[in-house]
Amino acid sequence: IETPQDATAAKSGNAATDRFRSSGKLGSIETSVERVNLLASKLVKAANDIILEERVSYDEFNALKAWLIKVGEDGEWPLFLDVWLEHSVEEVATDHREGNKGSIEGPYYVPEAPTQDSPATISMREDEKGTNLLFQGQVRSTDGSALKNAKIELWHADEDGFYSQFAPGIPEWNLRGTFIADEEGNFAINTMQPAPYQIPTDGACGQLIAAAGWHAWRPAHLHLKVSAEGHELLTAQLYFPGDAHNDDDIATAVKPELLLDIQPAESGNGKQVTYDFVLDPV
Ligand code: MBD
Ligand code: FE
């Protein structure tokens, strides 16, 4: 039997690549010759400038070729792009918003996780390890009105830092769920506190990280998509104060507004936190 500890970069990378291919994100791309010309020309020029400025050698050029080939072989293009570039795309896409700050989606979202009405417990193994976390709050519009029956999609890693559907041997929807808030936009979800996440060290991205002397860590985080009728979809991540990597996330996806105020649970079992979401009208 495969366990999550058998996870390899190639397996989770290829799963992320397959996930992207079937995500529908490729169905609606609108662009023009002028736009492709502009962006591709700037990208190629930036690379040529680096080669000339830094006097890149043939050995270095060949190392780059070999590495780019390996990124594809390991299926790590989604991982590479989401870790090192998505944060800028997210910044451009959301800088008009008055409501909640968001953050990147990353490579491990799966749509249509099973739906439950709040209050609810996310699907997890009977012996799921970790600290219980009650995550609750309210979804409102920027004018302060409650967003009735708002939808909260939550997904995150387990206590060992693994995501279901991307590491082997974890039940399909483990620590993934869709939750419907009540008439007042209130929600309460029982889950487990996730562990910090280390991006795979045995694939092309890990090879780059090691060769450059970087670290591979993201701070522990909850992933969310929050939506309500007539409002922009919010994609966010929330973080835990005191995490060693809140200030040097490899994916540059932490913002001060996204830090949770974790408290001991009133039930006496684990932690609880209240976090409200404010969505922008379309
Ligand atoms: C993750 O869990 C993640 O959220 C991102 C953005 C990149 C790699 C792994
Ligand atoms: Fe993540």
Short mmCIF file of C-alpha atoms and ligand atoms in Angstrom, two decimals:
data_model
loop_
_atom_site.label_atom_id
_atom_site.label_comp_id
_atom_site.label_asym_id
_atom_site.label_seq_id
_atom_site.Cartn_x
_atom_site.Cartn_y
_atom_site.Cartn_z
CA ILE A 1 0.00 0.00 0.00
CA GLU A 2 1.22 3.48 -0.81
CA THR A 3 1.39 5.96 2.03
CA PRO A 4 1.64 9.77 1.80
CA GLN A 5 5.33 9.37 2.71
CA ASP A 6 5.77 7.71 -0.72
CA ALA A 7 4.91 11.04 -2.33
CA THR A 8 7.41 12.05 -4.98
CA ALA A 9 7.80 15.31 -6.82
CA ALA A 10 6.97 13.58 -10.09
CA LYS A 11 3.74 12.10 -8.66
CA SER A 12 2.40 15.27 -7.06
CA GLY A 13 3.73 17.38 -9.95
CA ASN A 14 2.07 15.23 -12.58
CA ALA A 15 -1.15 15.19 -10.55
CA ALA A 16 -1.06 19.01 -10.48
CA THR A 17 -0.40 19.10 -14.23
CA ASP A 18 -3.35 16.76 -14.92
CA ARG A 19 -5.51 18.83 -12.58
CA PHE A 20 -4.65 22.00 -14.52
CA ARG A 21 -5.35 20.35 -17.88
CA SER A 22 -8.83 19.34 -16.75
CA SER A 23 -9.57 22.56 -14.84
CA GLY A 24 -11.36 24.39 -17.65
CA LYS A 25 -8.92 27.31 -17.29
CA LEU A 26 -7.76 26.72 -20.85
CA GLY A 27 -11.24 27.08 -22.35
CA SER A 28 -11.64 30.82 -21.99
CA ILE A 29 -8.32 32.43 -22.81
CA GLU A 30 -8.69 35.66 -24.78
CA THR A 31 -5.67 37.36 -26.25
CA SER A 32 -4.45 39.01 -29.44
CA VAL A 33 -1.39 38.89 -31.67
CA GLU A 34 -0.38 42.33 -30.35
CA ARG A 35 -0.57 41.21 -26.74
CA VAL A 36 1.36 37.97 -27.30
CA ASN A 37 3.97 39.90 -29.28
CA LEU A 38 4.35 42.43 -26.45
CA LEU A 39 4.60 39.91 -23.60
CA ALA A 40 6.73 37.32 -25.41
CA SER A 41 9.12 40.00 -26.69
CA LYS A 42 9.55 41.46 -23.20
CA LEU A 43 10.16 38.03 -21.67
CA VAL A 44 12.76 37.08 -24.28
CA LYS A 45 14.44 40.48 -23.95
CA ALA A 46 14.61 40.17 -20.15
CA ALA A 47 16.31 36.78 -20.50
CA ASN A 48 18.78 38.08 -23.10
CA ASP A 49 19.61 41.06 -20.90
CA ILE A 50 20.46 38.72 -18.01
CA ILE A 51 22.69 36.57 -20.25
CA LEU A 52 24.61 39.62 -21.47
CA GLU A 53 24.81 41.40 -18.10
CA GLU A 54 25.87 38.30 -16.19
CA ARG A 55 27.98 36.84 -19.05
CA VAL A 56 26.17 33.47 -18.90
CA SER A 57 28.41 30.60 -20.15
CA TYR A 58 27.54 27.62 -22.39
CA ASP A 59 27.71 25.37 -19.29
CA GLU A 60 25.12 27.54 -17.59
CA PHE A 61 22.97 27.69 -20.73
CA ASN A 62 23.06 23.88 -20.96
CA ALA A 63 22.24 23.53 -17.25
CA LEU A 64 19.20 25.73 -17.90
CA LYS A 65 18.10 23.57 -20.86
CA ALA A 66 18.44 20.37 -18.81
CA TRP A 67 16.53 21.93 -15.93
CA LEU A 68 13.66 23.19 -18.08
CA ILE A 69 13.33 19.72 -19.63
CA LYS A 70 13.19 18.20 -16.12
CA VAL A 71 10.51 20.65 -14.94
CA GLY A 72 8.29 19.25 -17.69
CA GLU A 73 9.24 15.62 -17.00
CA ASP A 74 8.38 16.05 -13.31
CA GLY A 75 5.11 17.78 -14.17
CA GLU A 76 6.28 20.72 -12.09
CA TRP A 77 5.28 23.63 -14.32
CA PRO A 78 2.18 24.35 -12.20
CA LEU A 79 4.29 24.19 -9.03
CA PHE A 80 7.04 26.40 -10.45
CA LEU A 81 4.66 29.01 -11.85
CA ASP A 82 2.44 29.12 -8.75
CA VAL A 83 5.36 29.37 -6.32
CA TRP A 84 7.41 32.00 -8.14
CA LEU A 85 5.01 34.01 -10.33
CA GLU A 86 1.37 33.64 -9.30
CA HIS A 87 1.63 36.20 -6.48
CA SER A 88 2.22 38.99 -9.02
CA VAL A 89 -0.68 37.84 -11.20
CA GLU A 90 -2.89 37.78 -8.10
CA GLU A 91 -1.76 41.30 -7.19
CA VAL A 92 -2.72 42.64 -10.62
CA ALA A 93 -6.04 40.78 -10.64
CA THR A 94 -7.23 42.04 -7.26
CA ASP A 95 -5.70 45.48 -6.65
CA HIS A 96 -9.05 47.20 -7.32
CA ARG A 97 -10.75 45.45 -4.41
CA GLU A 98 -12.04 47.14 -1.27
CA GLY A 99 -12.98 43.93 0.49
CA ASN A 100 -10.74 41.17 1.74
CA LYS A 101 -7.18 40.76 0.64
CA GLY A 102 -6.73 37.45 -1.13
CA SER A 103 -3.77 35.30 -2.01
CA ILE A 104 -2.71 32.76 -4.61
CA GLU A 105 -4.65 29.57 -5.39
CA GLY A 106 -1.55 27.39 -5.74
CA PRO A 107 -1.41 24.03 -7.50
CA TYR A 108 -3.59 21.90 -5.19
CA TYR A 109 -7.16 23.19 -5.52
CA VAL A 110 -9.80 20.68 -6.60
CA PRO A 111 -13.26 22.06 -7.42
CA GLU A 112 -16.54 20.53 -6.32
CA ALA A 113 -15.50 19.13 -2.95
CA PRO A 114 -18.55 17.64 -1.18
CA THR A 115 -20.96 20.30 0.15
CA GLN A 116 -22.29 20.60 3.70
CA ASP A 117 -24.42 23.21 5.45
CA SER A 118 -22.59 25.07 8.22
CA PRO A 119 -21.95 24.27 11.05
CA ALA A 120 -20.03 21.22 9.82
CA THR A 121 -16.93 19.10 10.21
CA ILE A 122 -14.65 18.79 7.19
CA SER A 123 -14.13 15.26 5.91
CA MET A 124 -11.15 13.66 7.63
CA ARG A 125 -9.82 10.26 8.67
CA GLU A 126 -11.09 8.78 11.93
CA ASP A 127 -7.58 8.99 13.35
CA GLU A 128 -6.66 12.30 11.68
CA LYS A 129 -3.58 13.62 13.47
CA GLY A 130 -3.16 17.15 14.77
CA THR A 131 -4.81 19.94 16.72
CA ASN A 132 -8.55 20.49 16.33
CA LEU A 133 -9.35 23.88 14.82
CA LEU A 134 -12.77 25.52 14.85
CA PHE A 135 -12.77 28.06 12.02
CA GLN A 136 -15.72 30.45 12.12
CA GLY A 137 -16.82 33.85 10.91
CA GLN A 138 -19.20 35.83 8.77
CA VAL A 139 -19.26 36.69 5.08
CA ARG A 140 -20.32 40.27 4.29
CA SER A 141 -20.44 42.65 1.36
CA THR A 142 -18.34 45.84 1.32
CA ASP A 143 -21.47 47.79 2.45
CA GLY A 144 -21.57 45.66 5.62
CA SER A 145 -24.61 43.59 4.67
CA ALA A 146 -24.51 39.89 5.50
CA LEU A 147 -24.18 37.57 2.51
CA LYS A 148 -26.80 34.91 3.04
CA ASN A 149 -25.77 31.36 2.12
CA ALA A 150 -22.28 32.41 1.02
CA LYS A 151 -20.15 29.49 -0.13
CA ILE A 152 -16.83 28.69 1.56
CA GLU A 153 -14.51 26.18 -0.08
CA LEU A 154 -11.71 25.08 2.25
CA TRP A 155 -8.73 22.84 1.46
CA HIS A 156 -5.44 22.35 3.26
CA ALA A 157 -2.58 20.01 4.04
CA ASP A 158 -2.66 17.54 6.93
CA GLU A 159 -0.44 17.39 10.03
CA ASP A 160 2.34 15.88 7.88
CA GLY A 161 2.06 18.58 5.21
CA PHE A 162 0.36 16.41 2.56
CA TYR A 163 -2.64 17.26 0.35
CA SER A 164 -5.27 14.67 -0.57
CA GLN A 165 -5.39 13.85 -4.31
CA PHE A 166 -1.73 14.92 -4.68
CA ALA A 167 0.04 12.60 -2.22
CA PRO A 168 -0.86 8.87 -2.38
CA GLY A 169 -2.84 6.91 0.20
CA ILE A 170 -5.07 9.72 1.54
CA PRO A 171 -8.89 9.51 1.17
CA GLU A 172 -10.05 11.48 -1.88
CA TRP A 173 -11.68 14.47 -0.19
CA ASN A 174 -9.63 14.46 3.03
CA LEU A 175 -9.42 17.99 4.50
CA ARG A 176 -11.36 19.40 1.54
CA GLY A 177 -14.93 20.64 1.66
CA THR A 178 -17.55 23.13 0.48
CA PHE A 179 -19.61 24.81 3.22
CA ILE A 180 -22.78 26.90 2.94
CA ALA A 181 -23.12 29.75 5.45
CA ASP A 182 -26.44 30.44 7.17
CA GLU A 183 -29.00 33.21 6.47
CA GLU A 184 -26.73 35.74 8.20
CA GLY A 185 -23.60 34.66 6.32
CA ASN A 186 -22.23 32.95 9.42
CA PHE A 187 -20.16 29.81 9.13
CA ALA A 188 -18.44 27.41 11.56
CA ILE A 189 -16.20 24.62 10.30
CA ASN A 190 -14.35 22.04 12.37
CA THR A 191 -11.03 21.00 10.89
CA MET A 192 -7.43 20.22 11.89
CA GLN A 193 -4.60 22.71 12.04
CA PRO A 194 -2.34 22.12 9.00
CA ALA A 195 1.44 21.78 9.23
CA PRO A 196 3.96 23.97 7.42
CA TYR A 197 4.43 22.75 3.86
CA GLN A 198 7.71 21.91 2.19
CA ILE A 199 7.55 21.87 -1.58
CA PRO A 200 8.90 18.57 -2.98
CA THR A 201 12.70 18.48 -2.69
CA ASP A 202 13.28 15.56 -5.11
CA GLY A 203 12.07 17.23 -8.32
CA ALA A 204 13.19 20.04 -10.59
CA CYS A 205 11.90 22.79 -8.28
CA GLY A 206 13.67 21.19 -5.31
CA GLN A 207 16.84 20.92 -7.38
CA LEU A 208 16.72 24.65 -8.13
CA ILE A 209 16.07 25.49 -4.48
CA ALA A 210 19.04 23.38 -3.32
CA ALA A 211 21.35 24.67 -6.06
CA ALA A 212 20.48 28.29 -5.21
CA GLY A 213 20.80 27.77 -1.44
CA TRP A 214 17.14 28.70 -0.81
CA HIS A 215 14.71 26.90 1.51
CA ALA A 216 11.61 25.02 0.33
CA TRP A 217 9.10 26.04 3.01
CA ARG A 218 5.70 27.64 2.98
CA PRO A 219 4.20 28.55 6.37
CA ALA A 220 1.19 26.50 7.52
CA HIS A 221 -1.89 27.77 5.72
CA LEU A 222 -5.58 27.27 5.05
CA HIS A 223 -6.71 27.69 1.44
CA LEU A 224 -10.13 29.24 0.78
CA LYS A 225 -12.45 30.28 -1.98
CA VAL A 226 -15.34 32.41 -0.75
CA SER A 227 -18.21 33.35 -3.04
CA ALA A 228 -21.72 34.80 -2.93
CA GLU A 229 -24.24 35.88 -5.53
CA GLY A 230 -23.39 39.18 -7.20
CA HIS A 231 -19.88 39.25 -5.71
CA GLU A 232 -16.36 38.61 -6.90
CA LEU A 233 -14.90 35.25 -5.98
CA LEU A 234 -12.27 35.62 -3.26
CA THR A 235 -9.33 33.20 -3.33
CA ALA A 236 -7.32 33.48 -0.13
CA GLN A 237 -4.94 31.78 2.24
CA LEU A 238 -4.87 32.27 6.00
CA TYR A 239 -1.81 31.89 8.19
CA PHE A 240 -0.90 31.11 11.80
CA PRO A 241 0.94 33.72 13.90
CA GLY A 242 4.41 32.69 14.99
CA ASP A 243 5.08 30.35 12.06
CA ALA A 244 8.80 30.42 11.25
CA HIS A 245 8.08 31.02 7.56
CA ASN A 246 5.45 33.77 7.68
CA ASP A 247 8.21 36.24 6.81
CA ASP A 248 10.01 34.22 4.15
CA ASP A 249 7.37 32.15 2.36
CA ILE A 250 8.95 30.58 -0.74
CA ALA A 251 5.72 31.48 -2.60
CA THR A 252 5.62 35.15 -1.40
CA ALA A 253 1.92 34.70 -0.56
CA VAL A 254 1.65 35.99 3.04
CA LYS A 255 0.02 39.37 3.75
CA PRO A 256 -0.45 40.87 7.23
CA GLU A 257 -4.26 40.92 6.75
CA LEU A 258 -4.23 37.15 6.30
CA LEU A 259 -2.82 36.27 9.74
CA LEU A 260 -5.33 34.51 12.01
CA ASP A 261 -5.93 35.39 15.65
CA ILE A 262 -5.80 31.85 17.05
CA GLN A 263 -7.36 31.29 20.51
CA PRO A 264 -7.76 28.25 22.76
CA ALA A 265 -11.05 26.49 21.90
CA GLU A 266 -13.99 27.30 24.19
CA SER A 267 -14.81 23.58 24.02
CA GLY A 268 -11.43 22.93 25.69
CA ASN A 269 -10.33 20.80 22.73
CA GLY A 270 -7.77 22.48 20.48
CA LYS A 271 -7.97 25.95 18.97
CA GLN A 272 -10.57 28.26 17.54
CA VAL A 273 -10.46 31.33 15.38
CA THR A 274 -12.93 33.87 14.04
CA TYR A 275 -12.19 35.43 10.66
CA ASP A 276 -14.72 37.48 8.66
CA PHE A 277 -14.66 37.82 4.89
CA VAL A 278 -15.71 40.94 3.00
CA LEU A 279 -16.50 40.43 -0.70
CA ASP A 280 -16.59 43.09 -3.42
CA PRO A 281 -19.79 43.42 -5.47
CA VAL A 282 -19.27 42.51 -9.13
C1 MBD B 1 1.30 24.82 -1.76
O1 MBD B 1 0.62 24.16 -0.79
C2 MBD B 1 0.88 26.04 -2.08
O2 MBD B 1 -0.17 26.52 -1.42
C3 MBD B 1 1.53 26.77 -3.06
C4 MBD B 1 1.08 28.12 -3.40
C5 MBD B 1 2.60 26.24 -3.72
C6 MBD B 1 3.03 24.99 -3.40
C7 MBD B 1 2.38 24.28 -2.42
FE FE B 2 -1.01 25.08 -0.12
#
